[in-house]
């Protein structure tokens, strides 16, 4: 799956990073707790979250993530989008809620990447 | 490299870690080392902002290791052993609403580094020393 597939599956609005839509993604992580995201480092490439603040972008940056999806129609402000642009991170917003967004991506072939 | 982490400015927390990450990339450090340094330092930086009104971070880079010293003059940690346990947090509700305060900060820092020591005196401050070794280098 690539980033463009995520946008299509989630019918998401692309907020920045159009030039990176072809990047491949293998795994995703859905959480509103950034500490939990940081605890499981295994090559997560997509972050789904309902949390909106600059530390979401920072967390994705530290984890080398490719794409952030804001769920429940949430939208980051201009400063956050600017921060993501500088870090070559794709940002999009979907109207789906967290559970549904994760489910749709999982169904589409994206995995969690964390072993239980 | 030396950084001052400004007090109580949650928006800017992470700037120092971001700068270190960028520098390590530029000098061609092993990507695994870069990520471990970035995450550990970022957690430390967030801790400084939410618990200690900022502080100072010094980073020394050698081909085979990265050493970080995070020093603050905050309230100190009453029980370091408990603070090291995953899930234990003294962070207030507003910090949890920002996506942190899950009690994973210090455990994550320990997990991603090869060496870590925490010295803390109540009312004086806390110093965290962390090292990440470049096993590939």
PDB file of C-alpha atoms in Angstrom:
ATOM      1  CA  UNK A   1       0.000   0.000   0.000  1.00  0.00           C
ATOM      2  CA  UNK A   2       1.181   3.544  -0.583  1.00  0.00           C
ATOM      3  CA  UNK A   3       0.159   6.874   0.907  1.00  0.00           C
ATOM      4  CA  UNK A   4      -2.222   7.591  -1.940  1.00  0.00           C
ATOM      5  CA  UNK A   5      -4.091   4.341  -1.175  1.00  0.00           C
ATOM      6  CA  UNK A   6      -4.576   5.549   2.387  1.00  0.00           C
ATOM      7  CA  UNK A   7      -6.045   8.810   1.164  1.00  0.00           C
ATOM      8  CA  UNK A   8      -8.405   6.924  -1.164  1.00  0.00           C
ATOM      9  CA  UNK A   9      -9.523   4.315   1.387  1.00  0.00           C
ATOM     10  CA  UNK A  10     -10.175   6.919   4.074  1.00  0.00           C
ATOM     11  CA  UNK A  11     -11.626   9.451   1.598  1.00  0.00           C
ATOM     12  CA  UNK A  12      -9.286  11.877   3.282  1.00  0.00           C
ATOM     13  CA  UNK A  13      -8.489  15.501   2.518  1.00  0.00           C
ATOM     14  CA  UNK A  14      -4.800  15.913   1.789  1.00  0.00           C
ATOM     15  CA  UNK A  15      -3.382  18.830   3.791  1.00  0.00           C
ATOM     16  CA  UNK A  16       0.274  18.602   2.744  1.00  0.00           C
ATOM     17  CA  UNK A  17       2.866  16.312   1.206  1.00  0.00           C
ATOM     18  CA  UNK A  18       1.381  15.728  -2.248  1.00  0.00           C
ATOM     19  CA  UNK A  19       4.868  14.969  -3.594  1.00  0.00           C
ATOM     20  CA  UNK A  20       5.198  11.984  -1.211  1.00  0.00           C
ATOM     21  CA  UNK A  21       1.942  10.193  -2.116  1.00  0.00           C
ATOM     22  CA  UNK A  22       3.829   7.371  -3.827  1.00  0.00           C
ATOM     23  CA  UNK A  23       5.749   6.360  -0.703  1.00  0.00           C
ATOM     24  CA  UNK A  24       5.219   2.785   0.427  1.00  0.00           C
ATOM     25  CA  UNK A  25       3.771   2.094   3.882  1.00  0.00           C
ATOM     26  CA  UNK A  26       3.696  -1.265   5.651  1.00  0.00           C
ATOM     27  CA  UNK A  27       2.357  -0.661   9.144  1.00  0.00           C
ATOM     28  CA  UNK A  28       0.275   1.811  11.096  1.00  0.00           C
ATOM     29  CA  UNK A  29      -0.455   2.810  14.651  1.00  0.00           C
ATOM     30  CA  UNK A  30      -3.614   4.447  16.020  1.00  0.00           C
ATOM     31  CA  UNK A  31      -3.379   6.339  19.302  1.00  0.00           C
ATOM     32  CA  UNK A  32      -4.104   9.594  21.065  1.00  0.00           C
ATOM     33  CA  UNK A  33      -1.260   8.977  23.524  1.00  0.00           C
ATOM     34  CA  UNK A  34       2.044   9.990  21.993  1.00  0.00           C
ATOM     35  CA  UNK A  35       4.013   8.198  24.735  1.00  0.00           C
ATOM     36  CA  UNK A  36       2.431   4.932  23.631  1.00  0.00           C
ATOM     37  CA  UNK A  37       3.342   5.641  20.029  1.00  0.00           C
ATOM     38  CA  UNK A  38       6.932   6.278  21.090  1.00  0.00           C
ATOM     39  CA  UNK A  39       7.029   3.029  23.064  1.00  0.00           C
ATOM     40  CA  UNK A  40       6.555   0.783  20.035  1.00  0.00           C
ATOM     41  CA  UNK A  41       9.183   1.705  17.542  1.00  0.00           C
ATOM     42  CA  UNK A  42       8.964  -1.113  15.019  1.00  0.00           C
ATOM     43  CA  UNK A  43       8.954   0.664  11.690  1.00  0.00           C
ATOM     44  CA  UNK A  44       5.554   2.247  12.047  1.00  0.00           C
ATOM     45  CA  UNK A  45       4.977   4.361   8.987  1.00  0.00           C
ATOM     46  CA  UNK A  46       1.471   5.785   9.494  1.00  0.00           C
ATOM     47  CA  UNK A  47       0.053   7.462  12.586  1.00  0.00           C
ATOM     48  CA  UNK A  48      -3.721   7.781  13.038  1.00  0.00           C
ATOM     49  CA  UNK A  49      -4.728  10.102  15.834  1.00  0.00           C
ATOM     50  CA  UNK A  50      -7.502  12.310  17.151  1.00  0.00           C
ATOM     51  CA  UNK A  51      -5.018  14.439  19.066  1.00  0.00           C
ATOM     52  CA  UNK A  52      -4.208  17.809  17.506  1.00  0.00           C
ATOM     53  CA  UNK A  53      -1.088  19.586  18.713  1.00  0.00           C
ATOM     54  CA  UNK A  54       2.461  20.164  17.422  1.00  0.00           C
ATOM     55  CA  UNK A  55       3.806  17.197  19.401  1.00  0.00           C
ATOM     56  CA  UNK A  56       1.915  14.856  17.070  1.00  0.00           C
ATOM     57  CA  UNK A  57       4.137  16.073  14.220  1.00  0.00           C
ATOM     58  CA  UNK A  58       7.234  15.867  16.451  1.00  0.00           C
ATOM     59  CA  UNK A  59       6.399  12.318  17.492  1.00  0.00           C
ATOM     60  CA  UNK A  60       5.996  11.266  13.857  1.00  0.00           C
ATOM     61  CA  UNK A  61       9.280  12.984  13.063  1.00  0.00           C
ATOM     62  CA  UNK A  62      11.211  11.158  15.801  1.00  0.00           C
ATOM     63  CA  UNK A  63       9.734   7.844  14.628  1.00  0.00           C
ATOM     64  CA  UNK A  64      10.559   8.491  10.941  1.00  0.00           C
ATOM     65  CA  UNK A  65       6.898   8.173  10.058  1.00  0.00           C
ATOM     66  CA  UNK A  66       5.714   8.912   6.539  1.00  0.00           C
ATOM     67  CA  UNK A  67       2.101   9.949   7.075  1.00  0.00           C
ATOM     68  CA  UNK A  68      -0.233  11.331   9.765  1.00  0.00           C
ATOM     69  CA  UNK A  69      -4.002  10.886   9.498  1.00  0.00           C
ATOM     70  CA  UNK A  70      -6.208  13.012  11.738  1.00  0.00           C
ATOM     71  CA  UNK A  71      -9.473  11.181  12.404  1.00  0.00           C
ATOM     72  CA  UNK A  72     -12.985  12.460  13.242  1.00  0.00           C
ATOM     73  CA  UNK A  73     -12.515  15.352  10.808  1.00  0.00           C
ATOM     74  CA  UNK A  74      -9.915  17.058  12.977  1.00  0.00           C
ATOM     75  CA  UNK A  75      -7.594  19.508  11.315  1.00  0.00           C
ATOM     76  CA  UNK A  76      -4.196  20.790  12.368  1.00  0.00           C
ATOM     77  CA  UNK A  77      -3.400  24.507  12.234  1.00  0.00           C
ATOM     78  CA  UNK A  78      -1.069  26.170   9.722  1.00  0.00           C
ATOM     79  CA  UNK A  79       1.943  26.010  12.059  1.00  0.00           C
ATOM     80  CA  UNK A  80       1.560  22.260  12.393  1.00  0.00           C
ATOM     81  CA  UNK A  81       1.217  21.801   8.646  1.00  0.00           C
ATOM     82  CA  UNK A  82       4.330  23.915   8.138  1.00  0.00           C
ATOM     83  CA  UNK A  83       6.236  21.746  10.611  1.00  0.00           C
ATOM     84  CA  UNK A  84       5.121  18.599   8.763  1.00  0.00           C
ATOM     85  CA  UNK A  85       6.106  20.065   5.387  1.00  0.00           C
ATOM     86  CA  UNK A  86       9.624  20.795   6.650  1.00  0.00           C
ATOM     87  CA  UNK A  87       9.892  17.152   7.752  1.00  0.00           C
ATOM     88  CA  UNK A  88       8.471  15.707   4.499  1.00  0.00           C
ATOM     89  CA  UNK A  89       5.539  14.166   6.375  1.00  0.00           C
ATOM     90  CA  UNK A  90       2.197  13.751   4.577  1.00  0.00           C
ATOM     91  CA  UNK A  91      -0.780  15.055   6.569  1.00  0.00           C
ATOM     92  CA  UNK A  92      -4.410  14.240   5.872  1.00  0.00           C
ATOM     93  CA  UNK A  93      -7.776  14.467   7.583  1.00  0.00           C
ATOM     94  CA  UNK A  94     -10.566  11.879   7.415  1.00  0.00           C
ATOM     95  CA  UNK A  95     -14.131  12.113   8.689  1.00  0.00           C
ATOM     96  CA  UNK A  96     -14.031   8.469   9.821  1.00  0.00           C
ATOM     97  CA  UNK A  97     -13.643   7.812  13.524  1.00  0.00           C
ATOM     98  CA  UNK A  98     -10.549   6.063  14.853  1.00  0.00           C
ATOM     99  CA  UNK A  99     -11.915   2.506  14.983  1.00  0.00           C
ATOM    100  CA  UNK A 100     -13.409   2.659  11.512  1.00  0.00           C
ATOM    101  CA  UNK A 101     -10.350   4.335   9.963  1.00  0.00           C
ATOM    102  CA  UNK A 102      -8.019   1.699  11.442  1.00  0.00           C
ATOM    103  CA  UNK A 103     -10.391  -1.092  10.378  1.00  0.00           C
ATOM    104  CA  UNK A 104     -10.600   0.125   6.795  1.00  0.00           C
ATOM    105  CA  UNK A 105      -6.813   0.309   6.495  1.00  0.00           C
ATOM    106  CA  UNK A 106      -6.352  -3.100   8.107  1.00  0.00           C
ATOM    107  CA  UNK A 107      -8.877  -4.548   5.695  1.00  0.00           C
ATOM    108  CA  UNK A 108      -6.925  -2.920   2.892  1.00  0.00           C
ATOM    109  CA  UNK A 109      -3.774  -4.779   3.908  1.00  0.00           C
ATOM    110  CA  UNK A 110      -2.014  -2.451   6.319  1.00  0.00           C
ATOM    111  CA  UNK A 111      -0.808  -4.214   9.472  1.00  0.00           C
ATOM    112  CA  UNK A 112      -0.184  -3.173  13.051  1.00  0.00           C
ATOM    113  CA  UNK A 113       3.447  -4.126  13.127  1.00  0.00           C
ATOM    114  CA  UNK A 114       3.434  -4.834  16.878  1.00  0.00           C
ATOM    115  CA  UNK A 115       3.614  -8.407  18.101  1.00  0.00           C
ATOM    116  CA  UNK A 116       1.482  -9.325  21.088  1.00  0.00           C
TER     117      UNK A 116
ATOM    118  CA  UNK B   1      26.064  20.521  21.103  1.00  0.00           C
ATOM    119  CA  UNK B   2      24.256  22.481  23.760  1.00  0.00           C
ATOM    120  CA  UNK B   3      20.585  23.383  23.945  1.00  0.00           C
ATOM    121  CA  UNK B   4      18.421  25.381  26.295  1.00  0.00           C
ATOM    122  CA  UNK B   5      14.906  23.966  26.644  1.00  0.00           C
ATOM    123  CA  UNK B   6      12.558  26.898  27.285  1.00  0.00           C
ATOM    124  CA  UNK B   7      10.202  26.618  30.277  1.00  0.00           C
ATOM    125  CA  UNK B   8       6.507  25.813  29.944  1.00  0.00           C
ATOM    126  CA  UNK B   9       6.466  26.146  26.163  1.00  0.00           C
ATOM    127  CA  UNK B  10       4.832  22.933  25.080  1.00  0.00           C
ATOM    128  CA  UNK B  11       4.635  24.069  21.458  1.00  0.00           C
ATOM    129  CA  UNK B  12       8.410  24.297  21.160  1.00  0.00           C
ATOM    130  CA  UNK B  13       9.221  21.113  23.074  1.00  0.00           C
ATOM    131  CA  UNK B  14      11.126  18.798  20.786  1.00  0.00           C
ATOM    132  CA  UNK B  15      13.085  21.477  18.932  1.00  0.00           C
ATOM    133  CA  UNK B  16      16.380  20.403  20.483  1.00  0.00           C
ATOM    134  CA  UNK B  17      15.765  16.719  19.685  1.00  0.00           C
ATOM    135  CA  UNK B  18      14.806  17.655  16.151  1.00  0.00           C
ATOM    136  CA  UNK B  19      18.035  19.654  15.723  1.00  0.00           C
ATOM    137  CA  UNK B  20      20.150  16.770  17.066  1.00  0.00           C
ATOM    138  CA  UNK B  21      18.392  14.329  14.762  1.00  0.00           C
ATOM    139  CA  UNK B  22      19.106  16.557  11.783  1.00  0.00           C
ATOM    140  CA  UNK B  23      22.793  16.926  12.701  1.00  0.00           C
ATOM    141  CA  UNK B  24      23.240  13.171  13.196  1.00  0.00           C
ATOM    142  CA  UNK B  25      21.680  12.571   9.773  1.00  0.00           C
ATOM    143  CA  UNK B  26      24.004  15.102   8.176  1.00  0.00           C
ATOM    144  CA  UNK B  27      27.104  13.405   9.580  1.00  0.00           C
ATOM    145  CA  UNK B  28      25.821  10.038   8.371  1.00  0.00           C
ATOM    146  CA  UNK B  29      25.269   8.334  11.731  1.00  0.00           C
ATOM    147  CA  UNK B  30      23.718   4.842  11.691  1.00  0.00           C
ATOM    148  CA  UNK B  31      19.890   5.316  11.316  1.00  0.00           C
ATOM    149  CA  UNK B  32      19.103   2.999  14.236  1.00  0.00           C
ATOM    150  CA  UNK B  33      21.313   5.093  16.535  1.00  0.00           C
ATOM    151  CA  UNK B  34      19.703   8.295  15.244  1.00  0.00           C
ATOM    152  CA  UNK B  35      16.209   7.049  15.980  1.00  0.00           C
ATOM    153  CA  UNK B  36      17.071   5.782  19.449  1.00  0.00           C
ATOM    154  CA  UNK B  37      18.813   9.052  20.332  1.00  0.00           C
ATOM    155  CA  UNK B  38      15.939  11.117  18.917  1.00  0.00           C
ATOM    156  CA  UNK B  39      13.211   9.248  20.814  1.00  0.00           C
ATOM    157  CA  UNK B  40      15.086   9.108  24.138  1.00  0.00           C
ATOM    158  CA  UNK B  41      16.045  12.766  23.987  1.00  0.00           C
ATOM    159  CA  UNK B  42      12.563  13.809  22.883  1.00  0.00           C
ATOM    160  CA  UNK B  43      10.966  12.010  25.850  1.00  0.00           C
ATOM    161  CA  UNK B  44      13.500  13.713  28.117  1.00  0.00           C
ATOM    162  CA  UNK B  45      12.793  17.082  26.567  1.00  0.00           C
ATOM    163  CA  UNK B  46       9.038  16.637  27.022  1.00  0.00           C
ATOM    164  CA  UNK B  47       9.665  15.677  30.669  1.00  0.00           C
ATOM    165  CA  UNK B  48      11.684  18.849  31.190  1.00  0.00           C
ATOM    166  CA  UNK B  49       8.877  21.000  29.820  1.00  0.00           C
ATOM    167  CA  UNK B  50       5.993  19.324  31.656  1.00  0.00           C
ATOM    168  CA  UNK B  51       7.685  18.680  34.994  1.00  0.00           C
ATOM    169  CA  UNK B  52      10.680  20.985  35.411  1.00  0.00           C
ATOM    170  CA  UNK B  53      10.163  24.378  33.704  1.00  0.00           C
ATOM    171  CA  UNK B  54      12.740  23.572  31.051  1.00  0.00           C
ATOM    172  CA  UNK B  55      16.446  22.901  31.431  1.00  0.00           C
ATOM    173  CA  UNK B  56      19.626  22.331  29.472  1.00  0.00           C
ATOM    174  CA  UNK B  57      20.761  19.497  27.243  1.00  0.00           C
ATOM    175  CA  UNK B  58      24.318  18.688  26.199  1.00  0.00           C
ATOM    176  CA  UNK B  59      24.982  16.145  23.465  1.00  0.00           C
ATOM    177  CA  UNK B  60      28.390  14.702  22.629  1.00  0.00           C
ATOM    178  CA  UNK B  61      28.790  12.717  19.448  1.00  0.00           C
ATOM    179  CA  UNK B  62      31.576  10.239  18.708  1.00  0.00           C
ATOM    180  CA  UNK B  63      31.669   7.682  15.874  1.00  0.00           C
ATOM    181  CA  UNK B  64      30.907   4.850  18.288  1.00  0.00           C
ATOM    182  CA  UNK B  65      28.490   6.550  20.714  1.00  0.00           C
ATOM    183  CA  UNK B  66      26.194   9.475  21.476  1.00  0.00           C
ATOM    184  CA  UNK B  67      26.126  10.811  25.034  1.00  0.00           C
ATOM    185  CA  UNK B  68      23.330  13.042  26.311  1.00  0.00           C
ATOM    186  CA  UNK B  69      23.097  14.950  29.583  1.00  0.00           C
ATOM    187  CA  UNK B  70      19.716  16.491  30.431  1.00  0.00           C
ATOM    188  CA  UNK B  71      19.871  18.756  33.452  1.00  0.00           C
ATOM    189  CA  UNK B  72      17.048  20.722  35.025  1.00  0.00           C
ATOM    190  CA  UNK B  73      16.421  22.718  38.171  1.00  0.00           C
ATOM    191  CA  UNK B  74      12.896  21.418  38.606  1.00  0.00           C
ATOM    192  CA  UNK B  75      11.198  19.903  41.653  1.00  0.00           C
ATOM    193  CA  UNK B  76      13.152  16.639  41.479  1.00  0.00           C
ATOM    194  CA  UNK B  77      11.817  13.075  41.438  1.00  0.00           C
ATOM    195  CA  UNK B  78      10.612  11.791  44.811  1.00  0.00           C
ATOM    196  CA  UNK B  79      10.811   8.089  43.979  1.00  0.00           C
ATOM    197  CA  UNK B  80      13.047   7.310  40.989  1.00  0.00           C
ATOM    198  CA  UNK B  81      12.349   3.582  41.167  1.00  0.00           C
ATOM    199  CA  UNK B  82       8.609   4.155  40.830  1.00  0.00           C
ATOM    200  CA  UNK B  83       9.110   6.762  38.112  1.00  0.00           C
ATOM    201  CA  UNK B  84      11.005   4.140  36.113  1.00  0.00           C
ATOM    202  CA  UNK B  85       7.977   1.817  36.152  1.00  0.00           C
ATOM    203  CA  UNK B  86       5.883   1.802  32.988  1.00  0.00           C
ATOM    204  CA  UNK B  87       2.533   3.436  33.617  1.00  0.00           C
ATOM    205  CA  UNK B  88       3.484   5.376  36.736  1.00  0.00           C
ATOM    206  CA  UNK B  89       2.968   9.091  36.222  1.00  0.00           C
ATOM    207  CA  UNK B  90       2.594  12.224  38.320  1.00  0.00           C
ATOM    208  CA  UNK B  91       1.680  14.334  35.293  1.00  0.00           C
ATOM    209  CA  UNK B  92      -1.469  16.433  35.690  1.00  0.00           C
ATOM    210  CA  UNK B  93      -4.614  15.885  33.639  1.00  0.00           C
ATOM    211  CA  UNK B  94      -3.819  18.710  31.202  1.00  0.00           C
ATOM    212  CA  UNK B  95      -0.588  16.942  30.211  1.00  0.00           C
ATOM    213  CA  UNK B  96      -2.525  13.749  29.485  1.00  0.00           C
ATOM    214  CA  UNK B  97      -4.840  15.750  27.269  1.00  0.00           C
ATOM    215  CA  UNK B  98      -1.771  16.740  25.265  1.00  0.00           C
ATOM    216  CA  UNK B  99      -0.935  13.087  24.602  1.00  0.00           C
ATOM    217  CA  UNK B 100       1.735  12.586  27.252  1.00  0.00           C
ATOM    218  CA  UNK B 101       1.787  11.666  30.920  1.00  0.00           C
ATOM    219  CA  UNK B 102       1.137   7.968  30.333  1.00  0.00           C
ATOM    220  CA  UNK B 103       4.046   7.078  32.595  1.00  0.00           C
ATOM    221  CA  UNK B 104       6.113   5.895  29.637  1.00  0.00           C
ATOM    222  CA  UNK B 105       8.714   8.668  29.459  1.00  0.00           C
ATOM    223  CA  UNK B 106      11.511   7.307  31.649  1.00  0.00           C
ATOM    224  CA  UNK B 107      10.816   3.642  30.739  1.00  0.00           C
ATOM    225  CA  UNK B 108      11.019   4.559  27.050  1.00  0.00           C
ATOM    226  CA  UNK B 109      14.273   6.456  27.614  1.00  0.00           C
ATOM    227  CA  UNK B 110      15.727   3.419  29.379  1.00  0.00           C
ATOM    228  CA  UNK B 111      14.500   1.082  26.636  1.00  0.00           C
ATOM    229  CA  UNK B 112      16.091   3.000  23.768  1.00  0.00           C
ATOM    230  CA  UNK B 113      19.452   3.748  25.358  1.00  0.00           C
ATOM    231  CA  UNK B 114      22.360   1.487  26.265  1.00  0.00           C
ATOM    232  CA  UNK B 115      23.172   3.292  29.496  1.00  0.00           C
ATOM    233  CA  UNK B 116      21.076   5.589  31.619  1.00  0.00           C
ATOM    234  CA  UNK B 117      21.448   7.093  35.074  1.00  0.00           C
ATOM    235  CA  UNK B 118      19.071   9.422  36.896  1.00  0.00           C
ATOM    236  CA  UNK B 119      20.235  11.651  39.725  1.00  0.00           C
ATOM    237  CA  UNK B 120      17.622  13.719  41.453  1.00  0.00           C
ATOM    238  CA  UNK B 121      17.363  15.842  44.564  1.00  0.00           C
ATOM    239  CA  UNK B 122      13.997  17.143  45.710  1.00  0.00           C
ATOM    240  CA  UNK B 123      13.797  20.899  45.342  1.00  0.00           C
ATOM    241  CA  UNK B 124      17.129  21.066  43.509  1.00  0.00           C
ATOM    242  CA  UNK B 125      16.667  19.309  40.190  1.00  0.00           C
ATOM    243  CA  UNK B 126      17.267  16.252  38.080  1.00  0.00           C
ATOM    244  CA  UNK B 127      20.108  15.164  35.823  1.00  0.00           C
ATOM    245  CA  UNK B 128      19.597  12.310  33.365  1.00  0.00           C
ATOM    246  CA  UNK B 129      22.614  10.863  31.580  1.00  0.00           C
ATOM    247  CA  UNK B 130      21.986   8.627  28.570  1.00  0.00           C
ATOM    248  CA  UNK B 131      24.271   6.922  26.078  1.00  0.00           C
ATOM    249  CA  UNK B 132      23.473   5.176  22.826  1.00  0.00           C
ATOM    250  CA  UNK B 133      26.219   3.000  21.349  1.00  0.00           C
ATOM    251  CA  UNK B 134      26.781   2.606  17.655  1.00  0.00           C
ATOM    252  CA  UNK B 135      27.296  -1.133  17.460  1.00  0.00           C
ATOM    253  CA  UNK B 136      27.622  -0.958  13.690  1.00  0.00           C
ATOM    254  CA  UNK B 137      30.372   1.677  13.863  1.00  0.00           C
TER     255      UNK B 137
END
